[in-house]
Short mmCIF file of C-alpha atoms and ligand atoms in Angstrom, two decimals:
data_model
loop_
_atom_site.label_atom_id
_atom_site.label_comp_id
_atom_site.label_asym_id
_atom_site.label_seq_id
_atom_site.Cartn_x
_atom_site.Cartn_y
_atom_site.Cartn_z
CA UNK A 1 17.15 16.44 -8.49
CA UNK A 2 17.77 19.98 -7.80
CA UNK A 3 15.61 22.08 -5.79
CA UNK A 4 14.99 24.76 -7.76
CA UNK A 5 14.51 22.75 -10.88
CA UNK A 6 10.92 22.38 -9.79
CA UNK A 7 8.82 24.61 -12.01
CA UNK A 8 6.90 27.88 -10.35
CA UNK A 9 3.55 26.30 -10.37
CA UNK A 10 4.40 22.61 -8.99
CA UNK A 11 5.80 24.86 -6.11
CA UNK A 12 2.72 26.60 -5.36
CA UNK A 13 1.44 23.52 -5.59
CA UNK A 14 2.95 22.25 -2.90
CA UNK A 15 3.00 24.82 -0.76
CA UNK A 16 -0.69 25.14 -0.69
CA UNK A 17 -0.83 20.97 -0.50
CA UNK A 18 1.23 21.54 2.58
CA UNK A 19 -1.18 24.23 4.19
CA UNK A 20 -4.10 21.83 3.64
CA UNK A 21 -5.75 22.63 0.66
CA UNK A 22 -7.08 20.08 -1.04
CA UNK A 23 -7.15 20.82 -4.74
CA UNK A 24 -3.51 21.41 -4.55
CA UNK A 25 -3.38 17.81 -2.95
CA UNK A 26 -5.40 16.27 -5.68
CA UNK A 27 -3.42 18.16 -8.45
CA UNK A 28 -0.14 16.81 -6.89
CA UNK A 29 -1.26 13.53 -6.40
CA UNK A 30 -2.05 13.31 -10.37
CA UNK A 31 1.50 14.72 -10.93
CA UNK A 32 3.43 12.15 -8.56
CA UNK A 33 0.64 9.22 -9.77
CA UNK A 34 2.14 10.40 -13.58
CA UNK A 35 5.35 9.80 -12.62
CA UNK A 36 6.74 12.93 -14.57
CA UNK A 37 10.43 14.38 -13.93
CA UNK A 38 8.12 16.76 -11.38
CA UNK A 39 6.93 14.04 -9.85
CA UNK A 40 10.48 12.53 -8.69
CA UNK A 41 11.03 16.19 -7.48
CA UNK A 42 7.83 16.00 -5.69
CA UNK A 43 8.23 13.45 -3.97
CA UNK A 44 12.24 13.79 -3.21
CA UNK A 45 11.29 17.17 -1.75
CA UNK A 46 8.31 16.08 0.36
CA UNK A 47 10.02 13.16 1.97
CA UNK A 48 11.62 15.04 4.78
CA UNK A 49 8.28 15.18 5.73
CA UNK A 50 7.33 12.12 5.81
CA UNK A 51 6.98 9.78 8.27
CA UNK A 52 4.79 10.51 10.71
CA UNK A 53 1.66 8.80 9.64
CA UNK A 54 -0.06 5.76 10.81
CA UNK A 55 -0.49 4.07 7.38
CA UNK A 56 -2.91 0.65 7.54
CA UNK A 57 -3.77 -1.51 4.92
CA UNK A 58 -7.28 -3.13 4.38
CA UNK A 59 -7.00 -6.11 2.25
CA UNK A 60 -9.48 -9.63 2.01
CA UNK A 61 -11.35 -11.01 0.06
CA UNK A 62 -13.78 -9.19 -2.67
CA UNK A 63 -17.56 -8.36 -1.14
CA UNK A 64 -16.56 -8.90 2.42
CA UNK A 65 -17.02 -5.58 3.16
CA UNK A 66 -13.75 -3.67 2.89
CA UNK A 67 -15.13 -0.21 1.87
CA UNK A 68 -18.30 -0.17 3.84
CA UNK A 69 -15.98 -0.69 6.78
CA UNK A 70 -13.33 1.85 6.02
CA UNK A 71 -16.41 4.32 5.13
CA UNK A 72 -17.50 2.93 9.32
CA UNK A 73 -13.77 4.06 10.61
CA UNK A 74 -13.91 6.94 8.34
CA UNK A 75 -17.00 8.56 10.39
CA UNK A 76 -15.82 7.36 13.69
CA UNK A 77 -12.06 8.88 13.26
CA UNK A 78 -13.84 12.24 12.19
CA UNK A 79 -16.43 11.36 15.54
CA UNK A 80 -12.90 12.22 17.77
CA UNK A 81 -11.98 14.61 15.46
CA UNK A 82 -8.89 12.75 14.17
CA UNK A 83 -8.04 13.40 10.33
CA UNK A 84 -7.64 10.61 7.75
CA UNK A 85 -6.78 9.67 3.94
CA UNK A 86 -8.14 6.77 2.43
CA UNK A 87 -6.66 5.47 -0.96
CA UNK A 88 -8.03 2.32 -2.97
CA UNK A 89 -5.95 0.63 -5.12
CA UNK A 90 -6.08 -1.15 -8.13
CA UNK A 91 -9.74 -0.95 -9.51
CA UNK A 92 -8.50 -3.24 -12.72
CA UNK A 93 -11.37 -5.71 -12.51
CA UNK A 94 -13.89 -4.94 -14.83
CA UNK A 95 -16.69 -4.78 -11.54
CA UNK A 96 -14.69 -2.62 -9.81
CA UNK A 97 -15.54 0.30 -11.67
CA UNK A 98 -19.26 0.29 -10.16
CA UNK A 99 -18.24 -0.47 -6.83
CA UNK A 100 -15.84 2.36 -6.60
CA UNK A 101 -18.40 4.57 -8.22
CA UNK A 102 -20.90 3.31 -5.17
CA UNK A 103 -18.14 4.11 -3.07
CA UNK A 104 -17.94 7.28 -3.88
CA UNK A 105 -21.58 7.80 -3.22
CA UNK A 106 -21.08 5.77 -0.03
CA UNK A 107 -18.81 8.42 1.13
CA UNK A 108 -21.08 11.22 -0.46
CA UNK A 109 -21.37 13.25 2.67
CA UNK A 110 -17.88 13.07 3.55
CA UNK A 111 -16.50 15.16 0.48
CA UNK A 112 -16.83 18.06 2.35
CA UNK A 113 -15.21 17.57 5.18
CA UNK A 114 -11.58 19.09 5.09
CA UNK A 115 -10.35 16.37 7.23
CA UNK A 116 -11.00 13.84 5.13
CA UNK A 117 -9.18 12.75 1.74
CA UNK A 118 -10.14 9.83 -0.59
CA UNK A 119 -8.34 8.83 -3.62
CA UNK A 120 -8.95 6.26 -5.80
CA UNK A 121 -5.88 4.56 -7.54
CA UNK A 122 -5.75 2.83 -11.36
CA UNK A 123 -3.00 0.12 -11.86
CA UNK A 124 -1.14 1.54 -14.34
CA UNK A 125 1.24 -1.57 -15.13
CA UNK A 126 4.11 0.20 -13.54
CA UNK A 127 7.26 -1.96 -13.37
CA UNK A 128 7.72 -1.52 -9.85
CA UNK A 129 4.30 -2.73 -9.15
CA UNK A 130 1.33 -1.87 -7.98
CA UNK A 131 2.91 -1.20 -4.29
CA UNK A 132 5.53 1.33 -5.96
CA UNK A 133 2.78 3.91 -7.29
CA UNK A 134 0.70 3.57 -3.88
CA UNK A 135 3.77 4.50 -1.92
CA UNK A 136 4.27 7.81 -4.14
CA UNK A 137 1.17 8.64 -2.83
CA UNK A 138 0.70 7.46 0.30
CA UNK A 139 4.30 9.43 1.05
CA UNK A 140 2.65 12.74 -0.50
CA UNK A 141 -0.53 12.27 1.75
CA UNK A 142 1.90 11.26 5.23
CA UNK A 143 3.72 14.60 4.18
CA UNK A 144 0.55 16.95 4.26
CA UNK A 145 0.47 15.67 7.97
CA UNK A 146 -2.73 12.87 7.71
CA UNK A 147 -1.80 10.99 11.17
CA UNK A 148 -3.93 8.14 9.67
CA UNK A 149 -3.66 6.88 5.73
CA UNK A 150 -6.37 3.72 4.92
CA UNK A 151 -5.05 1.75 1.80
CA UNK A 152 -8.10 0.10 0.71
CA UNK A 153 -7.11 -2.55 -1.84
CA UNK A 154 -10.10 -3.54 -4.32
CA UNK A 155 -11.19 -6.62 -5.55
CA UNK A 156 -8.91 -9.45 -6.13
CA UNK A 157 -5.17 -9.41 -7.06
CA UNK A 158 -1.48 -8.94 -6.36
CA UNK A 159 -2.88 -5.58 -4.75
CA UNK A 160 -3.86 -7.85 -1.47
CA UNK A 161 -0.71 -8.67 -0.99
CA UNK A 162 1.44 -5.77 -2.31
CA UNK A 163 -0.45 -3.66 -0.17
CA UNK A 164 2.05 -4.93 2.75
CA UNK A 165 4.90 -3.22 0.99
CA UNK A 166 3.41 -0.04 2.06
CA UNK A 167 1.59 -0.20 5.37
CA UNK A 168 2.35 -0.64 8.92
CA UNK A 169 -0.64 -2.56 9.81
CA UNK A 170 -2.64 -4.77 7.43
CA UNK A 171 -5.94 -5.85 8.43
CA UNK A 172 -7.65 -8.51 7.15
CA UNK A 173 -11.26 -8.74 6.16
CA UNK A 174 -13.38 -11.74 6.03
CA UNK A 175 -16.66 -12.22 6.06
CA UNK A 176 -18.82 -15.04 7.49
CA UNK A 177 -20.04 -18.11 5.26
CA UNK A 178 -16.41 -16.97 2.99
CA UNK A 179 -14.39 -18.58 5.67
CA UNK A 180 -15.76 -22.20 5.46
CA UNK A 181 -12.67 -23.14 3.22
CA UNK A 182 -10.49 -20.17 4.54
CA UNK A 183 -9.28 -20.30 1.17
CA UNK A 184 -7.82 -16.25 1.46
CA UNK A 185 -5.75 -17.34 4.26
CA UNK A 186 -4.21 -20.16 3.23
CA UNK A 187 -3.24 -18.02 -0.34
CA UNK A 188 -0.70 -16.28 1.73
CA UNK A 189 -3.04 -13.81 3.11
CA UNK A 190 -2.26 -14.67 7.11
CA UNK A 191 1.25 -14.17 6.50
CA UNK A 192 0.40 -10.08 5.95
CA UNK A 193 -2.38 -9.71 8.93
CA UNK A 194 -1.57 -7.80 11.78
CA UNK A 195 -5.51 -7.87 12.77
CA UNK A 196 -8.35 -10.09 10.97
CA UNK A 197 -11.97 -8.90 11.27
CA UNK A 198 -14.61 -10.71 10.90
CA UNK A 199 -17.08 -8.31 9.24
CA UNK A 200 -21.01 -9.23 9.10
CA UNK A 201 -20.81 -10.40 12.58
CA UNK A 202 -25.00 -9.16 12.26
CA UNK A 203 -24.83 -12.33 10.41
CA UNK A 204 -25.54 -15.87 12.04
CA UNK A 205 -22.64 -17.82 11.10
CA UNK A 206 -19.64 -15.11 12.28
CA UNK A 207 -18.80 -17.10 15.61
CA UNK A 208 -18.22 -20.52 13.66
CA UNK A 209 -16.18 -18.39 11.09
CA UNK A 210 -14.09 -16.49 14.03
CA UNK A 211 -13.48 -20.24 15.26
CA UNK A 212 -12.37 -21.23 12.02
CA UNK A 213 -9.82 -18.54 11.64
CA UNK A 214 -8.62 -18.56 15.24
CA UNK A 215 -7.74 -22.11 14.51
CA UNK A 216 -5.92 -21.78 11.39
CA UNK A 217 -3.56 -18.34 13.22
CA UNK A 218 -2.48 -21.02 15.82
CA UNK A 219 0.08 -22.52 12.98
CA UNK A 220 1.10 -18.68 11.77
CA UNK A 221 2.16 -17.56 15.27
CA UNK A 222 5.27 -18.37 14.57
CA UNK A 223 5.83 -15.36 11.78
CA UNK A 224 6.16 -12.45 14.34
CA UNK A 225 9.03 -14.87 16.15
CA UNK A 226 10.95 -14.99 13.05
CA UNK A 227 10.48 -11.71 12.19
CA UNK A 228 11.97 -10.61 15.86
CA UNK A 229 15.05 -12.18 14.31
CA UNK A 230 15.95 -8.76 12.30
CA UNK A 231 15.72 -6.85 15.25
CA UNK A 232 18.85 -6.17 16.88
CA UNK A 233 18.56 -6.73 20.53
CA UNK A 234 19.84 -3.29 22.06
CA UNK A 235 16.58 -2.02 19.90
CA UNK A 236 13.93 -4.20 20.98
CA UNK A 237 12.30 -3.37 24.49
CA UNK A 238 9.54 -5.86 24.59
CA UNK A 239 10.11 -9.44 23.38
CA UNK A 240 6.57 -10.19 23.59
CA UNK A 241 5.10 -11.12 19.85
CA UNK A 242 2.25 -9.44 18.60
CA UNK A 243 -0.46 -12.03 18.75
CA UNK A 244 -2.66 -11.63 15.61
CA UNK A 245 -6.26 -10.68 16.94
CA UNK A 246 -9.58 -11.57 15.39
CA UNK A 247 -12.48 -9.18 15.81
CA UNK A 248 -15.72 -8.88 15.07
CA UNK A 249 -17.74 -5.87 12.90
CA UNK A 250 -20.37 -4.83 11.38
CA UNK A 251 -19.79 -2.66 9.12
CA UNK A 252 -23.08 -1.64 8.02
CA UNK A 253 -24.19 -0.49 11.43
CA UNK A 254 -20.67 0.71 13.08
CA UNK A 255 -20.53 -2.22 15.29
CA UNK A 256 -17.05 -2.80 16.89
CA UNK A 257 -15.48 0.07 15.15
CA UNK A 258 -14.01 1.91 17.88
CA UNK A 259 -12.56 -1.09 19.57
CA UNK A 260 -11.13 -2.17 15.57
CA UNK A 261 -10.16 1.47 15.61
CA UNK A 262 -8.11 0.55 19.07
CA UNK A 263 -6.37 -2.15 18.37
CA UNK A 264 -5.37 -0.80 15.42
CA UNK A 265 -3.49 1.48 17.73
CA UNK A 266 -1.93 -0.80 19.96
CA UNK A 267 -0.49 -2.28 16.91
CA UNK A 268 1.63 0.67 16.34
CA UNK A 269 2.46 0.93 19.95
CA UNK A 270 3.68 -2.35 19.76
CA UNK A 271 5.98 -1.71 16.23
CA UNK A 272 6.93 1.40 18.21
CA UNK A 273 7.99 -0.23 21.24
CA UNK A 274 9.03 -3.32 19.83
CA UNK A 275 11.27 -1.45 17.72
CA UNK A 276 9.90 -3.57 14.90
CA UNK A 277 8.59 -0.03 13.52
CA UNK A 278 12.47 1.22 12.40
CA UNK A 279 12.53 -2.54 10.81
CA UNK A 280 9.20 -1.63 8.71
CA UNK A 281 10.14 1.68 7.87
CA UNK A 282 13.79 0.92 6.93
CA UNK A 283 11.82 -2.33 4.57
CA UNK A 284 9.86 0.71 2.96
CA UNK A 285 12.67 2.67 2.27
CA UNK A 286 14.74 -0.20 0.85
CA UNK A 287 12.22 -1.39 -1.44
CA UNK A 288 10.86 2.31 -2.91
CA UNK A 289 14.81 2.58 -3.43
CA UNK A 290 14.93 -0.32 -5.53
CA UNK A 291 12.48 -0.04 -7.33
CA UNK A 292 13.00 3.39 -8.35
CA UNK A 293 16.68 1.74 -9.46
CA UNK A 294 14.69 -0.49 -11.64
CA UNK A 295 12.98 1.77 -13.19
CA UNK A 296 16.02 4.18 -13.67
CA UNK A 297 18.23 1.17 -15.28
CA UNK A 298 15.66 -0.24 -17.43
CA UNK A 299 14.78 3.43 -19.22
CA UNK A 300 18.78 3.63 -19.18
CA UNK A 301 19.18 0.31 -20.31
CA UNK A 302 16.29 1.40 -23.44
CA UNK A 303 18.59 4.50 -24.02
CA UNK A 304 21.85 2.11 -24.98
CA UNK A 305 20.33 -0.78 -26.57
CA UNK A 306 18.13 1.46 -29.18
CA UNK A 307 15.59 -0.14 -31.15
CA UNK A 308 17.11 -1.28 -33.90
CA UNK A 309 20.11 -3.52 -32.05
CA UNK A 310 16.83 -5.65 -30.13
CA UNK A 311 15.25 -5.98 -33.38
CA UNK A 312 18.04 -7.41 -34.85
CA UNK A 313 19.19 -10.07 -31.84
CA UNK A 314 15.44 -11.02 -32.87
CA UNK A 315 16.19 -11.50 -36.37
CA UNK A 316 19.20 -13.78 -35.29
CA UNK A 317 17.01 -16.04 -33.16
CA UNK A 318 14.51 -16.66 -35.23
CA UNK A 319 16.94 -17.41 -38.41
CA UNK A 320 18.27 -19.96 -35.89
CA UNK A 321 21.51 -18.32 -35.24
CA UNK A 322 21.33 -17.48 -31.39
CA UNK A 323 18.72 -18.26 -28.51
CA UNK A 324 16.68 -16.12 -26.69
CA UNK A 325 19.34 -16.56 -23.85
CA UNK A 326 22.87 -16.36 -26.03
CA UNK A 327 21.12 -12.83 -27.43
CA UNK A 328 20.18 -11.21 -24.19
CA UNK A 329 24.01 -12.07 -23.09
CA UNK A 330 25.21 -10.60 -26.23
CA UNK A 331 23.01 -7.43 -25.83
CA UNK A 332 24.08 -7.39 -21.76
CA UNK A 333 27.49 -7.48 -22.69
CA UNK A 334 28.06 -5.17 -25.39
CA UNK A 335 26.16 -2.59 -22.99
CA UNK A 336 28.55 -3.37 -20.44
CA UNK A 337 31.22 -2.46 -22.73
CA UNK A 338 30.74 0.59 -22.77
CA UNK A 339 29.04 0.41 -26.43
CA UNK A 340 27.57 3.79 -27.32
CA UNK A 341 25.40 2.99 -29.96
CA UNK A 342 25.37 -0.69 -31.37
N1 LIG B 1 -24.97 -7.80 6.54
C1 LIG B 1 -23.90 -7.03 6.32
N2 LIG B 1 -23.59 -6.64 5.06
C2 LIG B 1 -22.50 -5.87 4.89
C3 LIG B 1 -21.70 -5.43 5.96
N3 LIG B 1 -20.68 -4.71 5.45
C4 LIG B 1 -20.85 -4.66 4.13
N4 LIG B 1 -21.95 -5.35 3.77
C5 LIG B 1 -22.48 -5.53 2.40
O1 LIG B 1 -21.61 -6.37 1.65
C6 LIG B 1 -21.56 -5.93 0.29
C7 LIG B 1 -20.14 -5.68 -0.14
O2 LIG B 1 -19.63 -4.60 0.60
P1 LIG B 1 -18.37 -3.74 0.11
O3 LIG B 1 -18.05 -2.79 1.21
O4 LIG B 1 -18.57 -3.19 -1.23
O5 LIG B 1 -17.27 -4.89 0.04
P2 LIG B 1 -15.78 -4.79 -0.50
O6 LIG B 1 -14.99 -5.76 0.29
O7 LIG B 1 -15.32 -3.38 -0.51
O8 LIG B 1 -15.94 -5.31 -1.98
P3 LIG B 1 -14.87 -5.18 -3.20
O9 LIG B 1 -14.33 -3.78 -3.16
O10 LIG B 1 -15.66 -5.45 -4.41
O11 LIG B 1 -13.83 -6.21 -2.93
C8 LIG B 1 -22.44 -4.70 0.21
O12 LIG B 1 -23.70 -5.07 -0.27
C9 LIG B 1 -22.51 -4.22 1.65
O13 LIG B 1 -23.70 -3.51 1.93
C10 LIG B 1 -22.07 -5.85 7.28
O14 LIG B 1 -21.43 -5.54 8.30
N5 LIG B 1 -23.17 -6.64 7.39
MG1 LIG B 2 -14.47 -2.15 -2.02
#
């Protein structure tokens, strides 16, 4: 990836993205979101930049209020005059459409605020997953010098938990009455929370569900122990564990914002000081190298094989002459070979 490869106007681009303008941003998002050879350059000439924001993830389950809340911290980070990006992810349930739409309405009067940037992500099937798309992005909007990046994941899906691929902090969202059968956190869901909320807390029945959650964390303590394990010790300065807090918000009328808005905070105080922070970021890096690899050797791997050699290995297993299996080994070993065309 050469630097000067990048075309004239994907410069400009970027240069303007870099001295705040947003159109430029947008444009370049769509470009790196495309995944075009300008893309790669993009984003292998932005990272250098990268690195410096605060990126949190805001996952749970569908309706308990995950964008009215972000659109809450939105208005309060913009209160102390702090910029921020927000991204949702993965609208591919046929609902989600509308509720992104209201979103957008939602968040209306904060379109023209410079220090604010939304983006709203499609799913695109990418092989690397929905987390390998979002981190394109999120790098692009961390380069531009956003100290705080909101990855709002939508609906339900492989999103809620991908979304840990790519964030420092994930917090949780559950809402009151949903948390009778606690059936997001035992999915998995706890083992990705830095913070739950309990959103709706205007509601009646948010203490029992706060209960019911705090109860259920006291058998997932045990995750921030392990993961102390990949520390090494010269690099950790505290050995105390982050203990996974559960707060209460409403959303709809800003309650317990600011204090969500702190803790948030000491979380990344605490990766900082913990040193778990180099472990996340050097998790990041080794996964967005992957799966670009993946990526790279399967369009590589489509080069050698050529159509016509996987249509035949077809031909042979359904005449009954090879498996599935014995094919694929045939086809992986011919490639090996060295086999220009076969
Ligand atoms: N009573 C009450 N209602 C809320 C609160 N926050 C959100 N709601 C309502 O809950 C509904 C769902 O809110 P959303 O913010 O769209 O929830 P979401 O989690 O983003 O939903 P999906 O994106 O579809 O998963 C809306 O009708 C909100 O007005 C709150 O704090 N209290
Ligand atoms: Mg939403």
């Amino acid at each position: 990836l050469k630097q000067d490869s990048l075309n004239v106007d994907c410069a400009h681009l970027m240069q303007n993205a870099l001295a705040g303008n947003r159109r430029a941003l947008a444009k370049l998002l769509t470009i790196v979101e495309n995944d075009e050879a300008d893309g790669q350059i993009v984003l292998a000439q932005l990272f250098s930049h990268t690195g410096q924001a605060h990126i949190v993830g805001i996952t749970g389950s569908p309706g308990s209020g995950k964008s009215t809340l972000v659109n809450s911290m939105v208005r309060e980070l913009r209160k102390n005059d702090v910029k921020v990006a927000v991204v949702a992810v993965d609208p591919t349930s046929p609902f989600s459409g509308g509720a992104l739409l209201g979103d957008r309405l939602r968040m209306r009067d904060l379109a023209t605020d410079s220090g604010v940037f939304i983006r709203s992500m499609a799913s695109r099937g990418d092989p690397g997953g929905v987390a390998h798309t979002t981190r394109g992005v999120v790098n692009v909007l961390d380069a531009v010098g956003f100290p705080i990046i909101l990855v709002e994941t939508v609906g339900a899906g492989q999103a809620q938990v991908e979304v840990a691929q790519v964030t420092h902090t994930v917090v949780l969202v559950e809402a009151p009455g949903m948390g009778d059968d606690i059936q997001a956190l035992k999915a998995g869901m706890m083992e990705i929370a830095d913070i739950v909320v309990v959103n709706k807390s205007d509601k009646p029945e948010a203490q029992r569900t706060v209960q019911a959650i705090r109860s259920v964390l006291m058998l997932h303590e045990q995750r921030m122990a392990d993961e102390m394990n990949d520390v090494s010790p010269e690099t950790i300065n505290s050995h105390k564990a982050w203990s996974i807090p559960v707060l209460m918000t409403s959303a709809i009328n800003g309650q317990g914002i600011p204090n969500l808005l702190k803790v948030m905070g000491e979380h990344q105080k605490y990766l900082l000081d913990s040193g778990l922070w180099q472990v996340v970021q050097r998790r990041h890096v080794r996964a967005e190298i992957e799966a670009w690899l993946q990526r790279k050797i399967q369009a590589w791997l489509q080069t050698q094989l050529g159509k016509q050699s996987l249509e035949a290995a077809v031909g042979l297993v359904l005449t009954g002459e090879q498996s599935p299996v014995s094919a694929a080994q045939d086809l992986f070993n011919k490639v090996i070979a060295g086999t220009k065309k076969i």
